[in-house]
PDB file of C-alpha atoms in Angstrom:
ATOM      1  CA  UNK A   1      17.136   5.343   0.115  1.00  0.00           C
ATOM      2  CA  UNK A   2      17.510   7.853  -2.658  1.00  0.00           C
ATOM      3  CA  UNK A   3      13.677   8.413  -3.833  1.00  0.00           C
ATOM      4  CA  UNK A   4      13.609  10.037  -7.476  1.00  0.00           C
ATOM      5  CA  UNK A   5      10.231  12.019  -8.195  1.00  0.00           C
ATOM      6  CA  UNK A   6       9.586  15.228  -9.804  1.00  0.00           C
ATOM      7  CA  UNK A   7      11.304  17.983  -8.555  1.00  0.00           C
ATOM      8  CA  UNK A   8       8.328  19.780  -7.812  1.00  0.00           C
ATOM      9  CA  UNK A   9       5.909  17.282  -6.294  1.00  0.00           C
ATOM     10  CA  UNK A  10       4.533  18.712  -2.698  1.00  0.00           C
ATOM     11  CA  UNK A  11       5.446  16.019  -1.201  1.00  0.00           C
ATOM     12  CA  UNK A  12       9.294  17.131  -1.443  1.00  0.00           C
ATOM     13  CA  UNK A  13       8.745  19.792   0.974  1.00  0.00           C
ATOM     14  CA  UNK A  14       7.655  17.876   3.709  1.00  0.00           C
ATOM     15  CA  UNK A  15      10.111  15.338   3.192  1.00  0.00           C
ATOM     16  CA  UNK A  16      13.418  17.159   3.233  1.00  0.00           C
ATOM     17  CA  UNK A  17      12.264  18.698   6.489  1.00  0.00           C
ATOM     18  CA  UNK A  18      11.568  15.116   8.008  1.00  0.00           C
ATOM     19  CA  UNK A  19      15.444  14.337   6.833  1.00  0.00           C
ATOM     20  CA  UNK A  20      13.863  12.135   4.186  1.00  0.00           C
ATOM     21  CA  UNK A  21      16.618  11.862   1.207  1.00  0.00           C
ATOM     22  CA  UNK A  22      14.793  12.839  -1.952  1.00  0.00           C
ATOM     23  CA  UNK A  23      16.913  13.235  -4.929  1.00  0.00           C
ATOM     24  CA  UNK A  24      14.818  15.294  -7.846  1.00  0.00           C
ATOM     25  CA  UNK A  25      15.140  14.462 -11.211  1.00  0.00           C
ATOM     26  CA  UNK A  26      18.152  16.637 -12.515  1.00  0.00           C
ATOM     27  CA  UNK A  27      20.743  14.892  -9.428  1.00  0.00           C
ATOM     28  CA  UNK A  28      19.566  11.616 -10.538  1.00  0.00           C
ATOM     29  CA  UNK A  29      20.564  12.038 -14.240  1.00  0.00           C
ATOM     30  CA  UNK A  30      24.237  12.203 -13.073  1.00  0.00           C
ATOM     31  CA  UNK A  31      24.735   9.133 -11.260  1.00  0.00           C
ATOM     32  CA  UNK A  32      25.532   5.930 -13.109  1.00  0.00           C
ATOM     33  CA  UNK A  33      22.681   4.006 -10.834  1.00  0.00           C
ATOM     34  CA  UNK A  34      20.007   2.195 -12.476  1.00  0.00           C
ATOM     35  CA  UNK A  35      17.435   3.147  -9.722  1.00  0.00           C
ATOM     36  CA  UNK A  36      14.398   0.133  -9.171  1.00  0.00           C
ATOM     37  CA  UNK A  37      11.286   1.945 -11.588  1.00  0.00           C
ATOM     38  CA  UNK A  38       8.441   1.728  -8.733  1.00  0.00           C
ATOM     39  CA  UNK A  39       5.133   2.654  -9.908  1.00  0.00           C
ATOM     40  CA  UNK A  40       2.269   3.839  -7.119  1.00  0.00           C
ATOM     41  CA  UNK A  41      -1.559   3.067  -8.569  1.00  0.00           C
ATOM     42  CA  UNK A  42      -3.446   5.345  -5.589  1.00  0.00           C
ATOM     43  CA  UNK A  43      -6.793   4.535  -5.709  1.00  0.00           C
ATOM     44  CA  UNK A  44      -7.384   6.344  -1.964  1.00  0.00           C
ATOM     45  CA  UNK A  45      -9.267   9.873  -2.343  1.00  0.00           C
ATOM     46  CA  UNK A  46      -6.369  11.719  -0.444  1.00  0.00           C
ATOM     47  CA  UNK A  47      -3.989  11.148  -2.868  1.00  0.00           C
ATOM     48  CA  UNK A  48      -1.212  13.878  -1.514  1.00  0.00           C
ATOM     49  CA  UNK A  49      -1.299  12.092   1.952  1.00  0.00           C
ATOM     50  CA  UNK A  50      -0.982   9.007   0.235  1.00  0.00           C
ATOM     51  CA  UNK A  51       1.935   9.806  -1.633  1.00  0.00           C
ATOM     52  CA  UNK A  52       3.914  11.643   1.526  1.00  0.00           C
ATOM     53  CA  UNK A  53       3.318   8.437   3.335  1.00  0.00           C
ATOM     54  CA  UNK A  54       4.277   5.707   0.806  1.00  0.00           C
ATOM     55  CA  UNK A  55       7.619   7.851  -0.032  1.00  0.00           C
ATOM     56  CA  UNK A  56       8.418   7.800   3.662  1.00  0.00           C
ATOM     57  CA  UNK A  57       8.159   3.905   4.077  1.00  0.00           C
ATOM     58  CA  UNK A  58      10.045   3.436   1.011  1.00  0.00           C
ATOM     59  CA  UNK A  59      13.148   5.596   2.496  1.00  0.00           C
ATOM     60  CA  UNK A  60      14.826   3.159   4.452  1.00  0.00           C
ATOM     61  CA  UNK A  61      17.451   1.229   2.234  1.00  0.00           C
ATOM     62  CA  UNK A  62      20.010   2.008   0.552  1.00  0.00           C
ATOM     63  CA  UNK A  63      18.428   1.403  -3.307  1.00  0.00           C
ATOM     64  CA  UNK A  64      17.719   4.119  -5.449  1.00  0.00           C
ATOM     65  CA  UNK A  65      14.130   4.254  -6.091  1.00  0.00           C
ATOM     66  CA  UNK A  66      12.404   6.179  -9.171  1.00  0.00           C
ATOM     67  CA  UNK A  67       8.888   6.727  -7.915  1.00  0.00           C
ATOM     68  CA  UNK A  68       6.286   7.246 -10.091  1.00  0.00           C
ATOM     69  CA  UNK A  69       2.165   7.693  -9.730  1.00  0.00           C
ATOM     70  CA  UNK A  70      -0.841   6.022 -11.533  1.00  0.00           C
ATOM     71  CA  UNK A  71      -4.218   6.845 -11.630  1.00  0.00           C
ATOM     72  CA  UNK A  72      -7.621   5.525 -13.525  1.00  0.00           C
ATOM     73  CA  UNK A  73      -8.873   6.996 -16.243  1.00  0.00           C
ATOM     74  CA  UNK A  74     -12.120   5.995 -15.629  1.00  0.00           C
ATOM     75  CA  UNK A  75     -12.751   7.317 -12.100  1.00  0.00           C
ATOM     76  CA  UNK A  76     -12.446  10.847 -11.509  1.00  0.00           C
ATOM     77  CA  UNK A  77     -11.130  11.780  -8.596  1.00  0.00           C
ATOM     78  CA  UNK A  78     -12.985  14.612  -6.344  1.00  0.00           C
ATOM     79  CA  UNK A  79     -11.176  15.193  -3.248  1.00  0.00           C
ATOM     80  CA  UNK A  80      -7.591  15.639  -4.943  1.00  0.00           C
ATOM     81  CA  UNK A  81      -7.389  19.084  -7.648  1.00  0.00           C
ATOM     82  CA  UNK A  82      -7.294  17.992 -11.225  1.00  0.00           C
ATOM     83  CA  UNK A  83      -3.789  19.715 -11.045  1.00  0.00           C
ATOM     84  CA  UNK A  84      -2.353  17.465  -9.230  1.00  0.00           C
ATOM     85  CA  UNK A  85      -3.505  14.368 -11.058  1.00  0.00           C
ATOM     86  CA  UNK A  86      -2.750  16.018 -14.485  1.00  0.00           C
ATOM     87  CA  UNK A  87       0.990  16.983 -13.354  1.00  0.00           C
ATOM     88  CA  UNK A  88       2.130  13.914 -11.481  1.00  0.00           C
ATOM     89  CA  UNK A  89       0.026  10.989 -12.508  1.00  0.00           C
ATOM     90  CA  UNK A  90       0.085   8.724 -15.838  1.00  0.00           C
ATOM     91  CA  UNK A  91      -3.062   6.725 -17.128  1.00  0.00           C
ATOM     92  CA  UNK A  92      -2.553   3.098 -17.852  1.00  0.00           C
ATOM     93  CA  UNK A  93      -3.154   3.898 -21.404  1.00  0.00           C
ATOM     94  CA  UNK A  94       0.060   5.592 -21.501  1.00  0.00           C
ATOM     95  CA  UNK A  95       2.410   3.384 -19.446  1.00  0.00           C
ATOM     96  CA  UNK A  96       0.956  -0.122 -20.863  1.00  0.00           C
ATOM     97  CA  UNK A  97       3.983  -0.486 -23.336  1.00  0.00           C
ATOM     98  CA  UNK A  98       6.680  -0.159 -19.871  1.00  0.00           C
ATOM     99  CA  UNK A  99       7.849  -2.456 -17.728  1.00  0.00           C
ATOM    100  CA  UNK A 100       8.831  -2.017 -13.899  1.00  0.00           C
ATOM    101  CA  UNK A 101      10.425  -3.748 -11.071  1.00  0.00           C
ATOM    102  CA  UNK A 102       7.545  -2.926  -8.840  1.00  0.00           C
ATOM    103  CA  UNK A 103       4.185  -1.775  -8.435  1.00  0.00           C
ATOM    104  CA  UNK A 104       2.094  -0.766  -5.243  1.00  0.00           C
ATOM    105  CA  UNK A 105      -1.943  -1.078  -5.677  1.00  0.00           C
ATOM    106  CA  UNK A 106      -3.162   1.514  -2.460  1.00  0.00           C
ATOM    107  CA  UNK A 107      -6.164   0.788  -0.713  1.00  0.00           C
ATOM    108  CA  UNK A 108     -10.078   2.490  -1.785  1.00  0.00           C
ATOM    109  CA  UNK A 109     -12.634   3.033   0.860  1.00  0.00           C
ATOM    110  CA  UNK A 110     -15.243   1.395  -1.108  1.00  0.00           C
ATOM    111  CA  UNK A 111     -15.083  -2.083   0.620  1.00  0.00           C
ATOM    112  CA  UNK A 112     -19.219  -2.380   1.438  1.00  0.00           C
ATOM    113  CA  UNK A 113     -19.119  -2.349  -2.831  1.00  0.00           C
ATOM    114  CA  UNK A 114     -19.253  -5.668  -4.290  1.00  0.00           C
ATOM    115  CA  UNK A 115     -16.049  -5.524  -7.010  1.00  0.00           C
ATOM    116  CA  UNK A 116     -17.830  -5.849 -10.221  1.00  0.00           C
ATOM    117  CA  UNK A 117     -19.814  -2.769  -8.639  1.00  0.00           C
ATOM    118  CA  UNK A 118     -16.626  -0.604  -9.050  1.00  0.00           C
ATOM    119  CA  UNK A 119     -17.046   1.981 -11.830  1.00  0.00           C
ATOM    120  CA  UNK A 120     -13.305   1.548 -12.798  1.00  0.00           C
ATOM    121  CA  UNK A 121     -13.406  -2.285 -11.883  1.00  0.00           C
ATOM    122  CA  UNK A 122     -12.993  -3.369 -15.728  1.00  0.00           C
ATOM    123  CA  UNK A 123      -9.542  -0.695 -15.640  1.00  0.00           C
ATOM    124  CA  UNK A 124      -8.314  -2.469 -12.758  1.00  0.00           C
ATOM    125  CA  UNK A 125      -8.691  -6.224 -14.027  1.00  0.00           C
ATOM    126  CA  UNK A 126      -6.833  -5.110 -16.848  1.00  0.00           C
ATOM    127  CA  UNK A 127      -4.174  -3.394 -14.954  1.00  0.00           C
ATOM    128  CA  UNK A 128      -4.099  -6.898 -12.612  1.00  0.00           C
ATOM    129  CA  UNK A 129      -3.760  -8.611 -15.668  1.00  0.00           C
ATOM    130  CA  UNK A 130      -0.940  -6.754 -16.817  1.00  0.00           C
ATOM    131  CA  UNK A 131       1.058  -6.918 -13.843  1.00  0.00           C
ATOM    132  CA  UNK A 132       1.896 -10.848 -14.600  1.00  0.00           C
ATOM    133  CA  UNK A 133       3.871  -9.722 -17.456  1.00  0.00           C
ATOM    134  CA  UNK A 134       5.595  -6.372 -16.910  1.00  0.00           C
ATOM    135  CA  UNK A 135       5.890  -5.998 -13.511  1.00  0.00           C
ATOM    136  CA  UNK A 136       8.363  -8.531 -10.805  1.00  0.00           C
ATOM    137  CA  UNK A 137       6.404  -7.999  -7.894  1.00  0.00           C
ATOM    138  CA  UNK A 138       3.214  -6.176  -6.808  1.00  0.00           C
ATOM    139  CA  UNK A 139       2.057  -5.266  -3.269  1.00  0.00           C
ATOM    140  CA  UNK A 140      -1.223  -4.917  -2.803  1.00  0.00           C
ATOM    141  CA  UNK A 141      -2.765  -2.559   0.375  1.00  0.00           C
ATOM    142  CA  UNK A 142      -5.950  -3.174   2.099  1.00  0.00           C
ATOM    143  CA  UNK A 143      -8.950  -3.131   0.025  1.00  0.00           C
ATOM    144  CA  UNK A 144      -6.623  -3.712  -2.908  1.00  0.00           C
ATOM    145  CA  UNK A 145      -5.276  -6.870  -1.268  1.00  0.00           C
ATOM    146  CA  UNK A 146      -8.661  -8.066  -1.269  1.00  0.00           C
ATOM    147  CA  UNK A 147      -9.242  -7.306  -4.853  1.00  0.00           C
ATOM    148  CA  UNK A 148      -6.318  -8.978  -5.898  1.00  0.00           C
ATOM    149  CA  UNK A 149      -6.820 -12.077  -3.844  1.00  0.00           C
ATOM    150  CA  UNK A 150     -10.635 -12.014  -5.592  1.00  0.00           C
ATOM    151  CA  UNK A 151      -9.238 -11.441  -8.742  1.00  0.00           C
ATOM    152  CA  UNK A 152      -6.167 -13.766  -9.111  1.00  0.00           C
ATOM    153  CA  UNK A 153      -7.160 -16.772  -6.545  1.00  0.00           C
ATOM    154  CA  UNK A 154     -11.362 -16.146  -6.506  1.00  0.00           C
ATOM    155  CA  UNK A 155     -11.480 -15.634  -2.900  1.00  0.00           C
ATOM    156  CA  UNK A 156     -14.119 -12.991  -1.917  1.00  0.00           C
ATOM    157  CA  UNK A 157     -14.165 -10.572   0.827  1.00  0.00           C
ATOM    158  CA  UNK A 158     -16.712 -10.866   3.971  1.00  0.00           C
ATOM    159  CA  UNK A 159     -18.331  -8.189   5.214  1.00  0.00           C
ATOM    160  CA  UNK A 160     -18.311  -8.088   9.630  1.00  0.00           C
ATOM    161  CA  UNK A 161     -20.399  -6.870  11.989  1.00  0.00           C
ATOM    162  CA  UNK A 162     -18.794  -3.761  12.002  1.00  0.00           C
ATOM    163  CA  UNK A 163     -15.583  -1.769  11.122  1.00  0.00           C
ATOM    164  CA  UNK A 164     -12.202  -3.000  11.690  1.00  0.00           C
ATOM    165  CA  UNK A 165     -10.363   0.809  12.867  1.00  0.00           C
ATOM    166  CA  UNK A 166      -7.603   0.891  15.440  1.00  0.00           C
ATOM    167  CA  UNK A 167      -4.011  -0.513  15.965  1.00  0.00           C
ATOM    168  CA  UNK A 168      -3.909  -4.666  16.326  1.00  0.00           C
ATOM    169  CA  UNK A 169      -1.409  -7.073  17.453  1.00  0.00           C
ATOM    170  CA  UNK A 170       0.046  -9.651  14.916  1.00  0.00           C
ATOM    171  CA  UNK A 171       1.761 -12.316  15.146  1.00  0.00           C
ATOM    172  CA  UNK A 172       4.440 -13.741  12.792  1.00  0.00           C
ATOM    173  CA  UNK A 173       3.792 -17.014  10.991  1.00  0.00           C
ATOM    174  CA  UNK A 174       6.484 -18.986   8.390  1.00  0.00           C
ATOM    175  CA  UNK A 175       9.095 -16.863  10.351  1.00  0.00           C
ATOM    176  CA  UNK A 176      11.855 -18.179   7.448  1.00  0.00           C
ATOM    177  CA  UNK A 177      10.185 -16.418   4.591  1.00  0.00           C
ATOM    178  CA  UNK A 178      12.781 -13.170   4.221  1.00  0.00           C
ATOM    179  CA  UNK A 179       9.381 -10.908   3.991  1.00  0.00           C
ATOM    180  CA  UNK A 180       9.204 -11.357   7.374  1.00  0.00           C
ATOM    181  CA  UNK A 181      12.735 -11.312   8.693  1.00  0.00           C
ATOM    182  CA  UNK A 182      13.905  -9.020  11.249  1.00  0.00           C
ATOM    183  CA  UNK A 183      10.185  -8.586  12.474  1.00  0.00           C
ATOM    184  CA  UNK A 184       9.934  -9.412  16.238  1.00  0.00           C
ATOM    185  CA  UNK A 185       7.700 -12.459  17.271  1.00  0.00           C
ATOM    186  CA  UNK A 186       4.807  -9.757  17.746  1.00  0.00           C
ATOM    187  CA  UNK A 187       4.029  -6.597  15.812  1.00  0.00           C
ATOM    188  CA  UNK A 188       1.357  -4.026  15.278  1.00  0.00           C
ATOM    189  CA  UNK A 189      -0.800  -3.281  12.315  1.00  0.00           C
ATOM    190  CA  UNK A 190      -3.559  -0.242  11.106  1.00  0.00           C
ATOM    191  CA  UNK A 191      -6.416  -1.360   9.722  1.00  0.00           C
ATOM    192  CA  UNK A 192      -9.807   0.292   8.909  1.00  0.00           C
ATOM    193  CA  UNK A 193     -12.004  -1.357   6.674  1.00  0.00           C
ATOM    194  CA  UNK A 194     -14.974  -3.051   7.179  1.00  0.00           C
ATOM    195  CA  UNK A 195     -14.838  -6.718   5.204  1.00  0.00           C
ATOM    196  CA  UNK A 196     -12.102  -9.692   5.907  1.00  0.00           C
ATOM    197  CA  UNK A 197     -10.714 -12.447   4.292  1.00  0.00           C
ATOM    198  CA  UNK A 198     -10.995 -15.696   5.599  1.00  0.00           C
ATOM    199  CA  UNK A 199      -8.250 -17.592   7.331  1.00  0.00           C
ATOM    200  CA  UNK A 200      -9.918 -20.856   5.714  1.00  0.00           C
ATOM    201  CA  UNK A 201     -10.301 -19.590   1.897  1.00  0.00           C
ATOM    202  CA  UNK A 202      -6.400 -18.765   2.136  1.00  0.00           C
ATOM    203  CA  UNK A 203      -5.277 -21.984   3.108  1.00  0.00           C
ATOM    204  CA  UNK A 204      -7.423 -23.975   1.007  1.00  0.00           C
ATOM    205  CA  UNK A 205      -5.136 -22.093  -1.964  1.00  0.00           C
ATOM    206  CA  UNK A 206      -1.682 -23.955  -1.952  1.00  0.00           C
ATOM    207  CA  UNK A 207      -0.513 -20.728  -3.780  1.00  0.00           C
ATOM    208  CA  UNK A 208      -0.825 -18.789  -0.691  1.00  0.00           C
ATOM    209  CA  UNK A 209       1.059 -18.965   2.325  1.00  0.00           C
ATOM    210  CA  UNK A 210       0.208 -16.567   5.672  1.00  0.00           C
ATOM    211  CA  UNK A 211       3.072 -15.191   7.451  1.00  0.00           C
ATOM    212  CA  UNK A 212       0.655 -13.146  10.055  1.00  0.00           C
ATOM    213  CA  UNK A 213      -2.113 -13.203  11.973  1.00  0.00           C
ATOM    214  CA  UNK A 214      -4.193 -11.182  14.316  1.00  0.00           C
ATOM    215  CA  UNK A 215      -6.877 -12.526  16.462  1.00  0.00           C
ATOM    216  CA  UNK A 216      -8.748  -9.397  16.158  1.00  0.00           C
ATOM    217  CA  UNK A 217      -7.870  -8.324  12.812  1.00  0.00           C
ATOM    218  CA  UNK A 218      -7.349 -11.658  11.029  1.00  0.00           C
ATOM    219  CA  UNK A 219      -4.951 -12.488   8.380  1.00  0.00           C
ATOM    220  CA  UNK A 220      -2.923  -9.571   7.912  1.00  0.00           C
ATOM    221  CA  UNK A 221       0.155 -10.196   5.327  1.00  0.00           C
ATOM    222  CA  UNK A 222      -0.276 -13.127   2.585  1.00  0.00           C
ATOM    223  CA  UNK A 223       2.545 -13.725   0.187  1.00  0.00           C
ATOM    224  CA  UNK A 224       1.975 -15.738  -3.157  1.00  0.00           C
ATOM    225  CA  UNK A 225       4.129 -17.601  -5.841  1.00  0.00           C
ATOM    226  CA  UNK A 226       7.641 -16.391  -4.543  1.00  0.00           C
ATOM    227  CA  UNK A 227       6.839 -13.132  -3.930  1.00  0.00           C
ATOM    228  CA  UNK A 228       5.186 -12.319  -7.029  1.00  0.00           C
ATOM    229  CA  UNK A 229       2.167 -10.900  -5.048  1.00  0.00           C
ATOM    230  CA  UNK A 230       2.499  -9.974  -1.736  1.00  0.00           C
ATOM    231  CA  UNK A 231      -0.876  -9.329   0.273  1.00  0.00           C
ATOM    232  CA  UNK A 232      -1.072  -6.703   3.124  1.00  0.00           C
ATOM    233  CA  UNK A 233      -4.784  -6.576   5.056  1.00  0.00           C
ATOM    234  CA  UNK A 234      -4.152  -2.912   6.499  1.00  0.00           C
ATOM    235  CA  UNK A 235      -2.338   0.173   5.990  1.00  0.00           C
ATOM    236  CA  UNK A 236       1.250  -0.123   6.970  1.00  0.00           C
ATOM    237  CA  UNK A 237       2.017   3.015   5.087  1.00  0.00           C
ATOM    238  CA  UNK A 238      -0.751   5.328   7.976  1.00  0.00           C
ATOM    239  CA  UNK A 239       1.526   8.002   9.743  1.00  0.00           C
ATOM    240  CA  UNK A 240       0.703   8.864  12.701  1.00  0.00           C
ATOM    241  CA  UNK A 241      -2.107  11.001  13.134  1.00  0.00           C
ATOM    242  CA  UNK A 242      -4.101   9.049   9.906  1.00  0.00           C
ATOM    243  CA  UNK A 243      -6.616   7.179  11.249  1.00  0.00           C
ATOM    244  CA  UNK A 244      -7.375  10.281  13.933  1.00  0.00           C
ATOM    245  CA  UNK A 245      -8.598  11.936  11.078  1.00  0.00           C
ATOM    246  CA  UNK A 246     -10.700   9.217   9.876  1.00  0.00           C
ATOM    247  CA  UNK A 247     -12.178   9.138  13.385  1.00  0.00           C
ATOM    248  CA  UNK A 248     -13.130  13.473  13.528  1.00  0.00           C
ATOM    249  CA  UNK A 249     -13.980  13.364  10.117  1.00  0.00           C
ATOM    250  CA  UNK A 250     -16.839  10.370  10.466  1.00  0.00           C
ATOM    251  CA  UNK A 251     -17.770  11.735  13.852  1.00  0.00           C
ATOM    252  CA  UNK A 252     -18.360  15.131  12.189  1.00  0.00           C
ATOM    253  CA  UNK A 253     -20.111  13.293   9.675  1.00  0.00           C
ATOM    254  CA  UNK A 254     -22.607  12.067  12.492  1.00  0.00           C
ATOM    255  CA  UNK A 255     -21.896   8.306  11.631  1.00  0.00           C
ATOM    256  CA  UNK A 256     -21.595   5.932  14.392  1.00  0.00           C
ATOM    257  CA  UNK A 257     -18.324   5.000  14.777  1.00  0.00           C
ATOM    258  CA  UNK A 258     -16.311   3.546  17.386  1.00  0.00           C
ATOM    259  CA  UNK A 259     -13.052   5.061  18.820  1.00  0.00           C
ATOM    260  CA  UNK A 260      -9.755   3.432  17.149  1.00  0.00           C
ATOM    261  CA  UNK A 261      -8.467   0.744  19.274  1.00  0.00           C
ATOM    262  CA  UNK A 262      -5.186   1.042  20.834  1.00  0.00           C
ATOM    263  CA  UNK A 263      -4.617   3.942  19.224  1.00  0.00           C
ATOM    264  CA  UNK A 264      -5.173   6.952  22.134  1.00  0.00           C
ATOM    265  CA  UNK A 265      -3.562   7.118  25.405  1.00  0.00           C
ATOM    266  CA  UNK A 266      -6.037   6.398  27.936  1.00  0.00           C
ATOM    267  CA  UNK A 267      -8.642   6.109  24.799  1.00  0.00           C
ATOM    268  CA  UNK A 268      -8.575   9.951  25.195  1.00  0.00           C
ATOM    269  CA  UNK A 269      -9.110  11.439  21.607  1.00  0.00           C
ATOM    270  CA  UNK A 270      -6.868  14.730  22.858  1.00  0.00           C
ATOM    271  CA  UNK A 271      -4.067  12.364  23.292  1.00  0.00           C
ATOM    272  CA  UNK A 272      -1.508  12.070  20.720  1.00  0.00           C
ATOM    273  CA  UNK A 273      -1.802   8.941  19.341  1.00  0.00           C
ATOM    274  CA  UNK A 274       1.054   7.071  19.835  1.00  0.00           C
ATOM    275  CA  UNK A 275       3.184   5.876  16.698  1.00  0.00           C
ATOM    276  CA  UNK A 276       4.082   1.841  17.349  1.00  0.00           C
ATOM    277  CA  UNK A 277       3.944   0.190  14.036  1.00  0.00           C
ATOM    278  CA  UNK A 278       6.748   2.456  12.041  1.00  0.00           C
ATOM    279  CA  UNK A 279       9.930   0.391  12.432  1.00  0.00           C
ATOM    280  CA  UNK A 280       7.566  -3.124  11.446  1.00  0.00           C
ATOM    281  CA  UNK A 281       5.809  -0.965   8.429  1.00  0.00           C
ATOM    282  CA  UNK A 282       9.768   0.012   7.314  1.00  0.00           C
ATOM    283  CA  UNK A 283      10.954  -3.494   7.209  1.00  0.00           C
ATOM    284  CA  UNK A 284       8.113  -4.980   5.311  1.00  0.00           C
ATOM    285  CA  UNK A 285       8.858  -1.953   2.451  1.00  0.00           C
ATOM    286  CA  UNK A 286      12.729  -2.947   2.537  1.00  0.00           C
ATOM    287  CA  UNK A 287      12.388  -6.568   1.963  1.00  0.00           C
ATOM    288  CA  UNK A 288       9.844  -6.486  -0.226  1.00  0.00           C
ATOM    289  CA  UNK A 289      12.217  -3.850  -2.241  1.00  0.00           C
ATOM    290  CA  UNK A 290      15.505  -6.262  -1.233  1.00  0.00           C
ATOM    291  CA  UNK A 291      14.435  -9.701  -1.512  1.00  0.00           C
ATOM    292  CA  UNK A 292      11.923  -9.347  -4.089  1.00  0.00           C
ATOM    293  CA  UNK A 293      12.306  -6.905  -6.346  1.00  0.00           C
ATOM    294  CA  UNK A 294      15.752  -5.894  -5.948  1.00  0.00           C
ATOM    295  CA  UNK A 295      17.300  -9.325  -5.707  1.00  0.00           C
ATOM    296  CA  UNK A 296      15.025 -11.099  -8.464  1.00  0.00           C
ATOM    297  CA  UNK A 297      14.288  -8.618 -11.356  1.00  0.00           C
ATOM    298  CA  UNK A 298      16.860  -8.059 -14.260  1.00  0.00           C
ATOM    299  CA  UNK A 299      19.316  -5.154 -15.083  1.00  0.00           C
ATOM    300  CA  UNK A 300      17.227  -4.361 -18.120  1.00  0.00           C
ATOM    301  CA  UNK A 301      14.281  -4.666 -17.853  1.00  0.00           C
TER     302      UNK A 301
END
């Protein structure tokens, strides 16, 4: 897929040597395409990483994409430059008035908060809020998953006896739901967090259907109301080496924290890890662009 950002967002560079096609701004003004208006809200500190992996799962169909970013206005962030944010990311303030075909909430590594704790919880409520009426579908990533499922169907998080970090095994459910088709009976997940949502709480919402499981990891994608929202427990979007960082960094940190499972070699941290959730992280992105944004929102929008 065609992605259309700025011409000069860091990003590109990185990209175009990974044979990702990025088209910049000026190529996409001459074809008569009307590419699907995706907008990111990146609530994770690292938002550069962020955005080089979420362009990368959303490279592999066909549609024209025009990719834009989001931030809060009333968080500031402190481990991206104020650069960055002020060239390549819009406040809600200033986007309330558009419309899109989709939107992608990211993950925050501020789970062990309680939501109304959240010093831009108000901003997102509204921005939840907004999304029933000017955007088709939303996807919502790890801790924003469980925000949205608080937010929209008042099921709270759970915190567990300790972190949830490694690679896990899932296993399809509702195998006729097209979010879901092409996966293999069996697939594997990131996640790194340290609260749940329960199997139970889900179920007991007729709105909310799971279509996979982990028995270590729990319920891991949740689709609701047609695709409207579409719930994702971990980080399909982690390259590779993500959650190695995570690991140094904490363990430089001093904090007691357990090696990612199934994540090293031999669980030997000067292994490289080995990439086996790419090909399942790429479908979910392309059906959730096909089936239910592509396929469901209107020419103009």
């Amino acid at each position: 897929m065609p992605i259309r950002v700025q011409s000069d967002l860091p990003a590109l560079e990185i990209l175009e040597r990974e044979n990702v096609f990025v088209m910049d701004e000026t190529r996409a003004l001459h074809q008569d395409i009307r590419p699907l208006k995706i907008i990111l809200l990146n609530l994770m500190p690292l938002k550069e990483d962020t955005e080089l992996q979420l362009i990368r799962s959303l490279s592999n169909t066909p549609l024209q994409v025009d990719l834009s970013f989001l931030t809060t206005a009333t968080h500031e962030a402190s481990h991206t430059s104020a650069s960055h944010i002020n060239k390549f990311y819009e406040r809600y303030e200033n986007i309330k008035h558009n419309k899109y075909d989709g939107m992608i909430i990211t993950g925050a590594p501020i789970e062990l908060l309680e939501f109304e704790e959240v010093d831009y919880w108000p901003e997102l409520t509204e921005i939840f809020e907004w999304t029933k009426t000017h955007v088709t579908s939303t996807l919502f990533l790890c801790w924003g998953a469980q925000a949205g499922l608080y937010y929209f169907y008042g099921i709270q998080k759970v915190l567990m006896d300790k972190k949830l970090f490694g690679i896990f095994e899932n296993r399809v459910m509702n195998r006729k739901t097209p979010l879901v088709r092409g996966y293999d009976d069996v697939f594997m997940a990131p996640h790194s967090r340290y609260t749940t949502i329960r199997k139970e709480d889900i179920e007991a919402d007729d709105r909310l259907t799971i279509l996979a499981e982990s028995e270590e990891a729990g319920v891991s994608l949740v689709i609701a109301e047609d695709g409207k929202r579409i719930f994702s427990m971990g980080h399909p979007e982690y390259d590779r080496i993500t959650l190695d960082k995570e690991y140094k960094r904490d363990l430089a940190k001093g904090l007691d924290i357990d090696m990612p499972k199934n994540y090293y070699p031999g669980d030997d941290p000067n292994n490289r890890p080995v990439l086996s959730w790419r090909a399942h992280a790429n479908t979910l992105y392309s059906n959730w662009l096909n089936y239910y944004v592509y396929q469901v929102t209107p020419y103009e929008l």
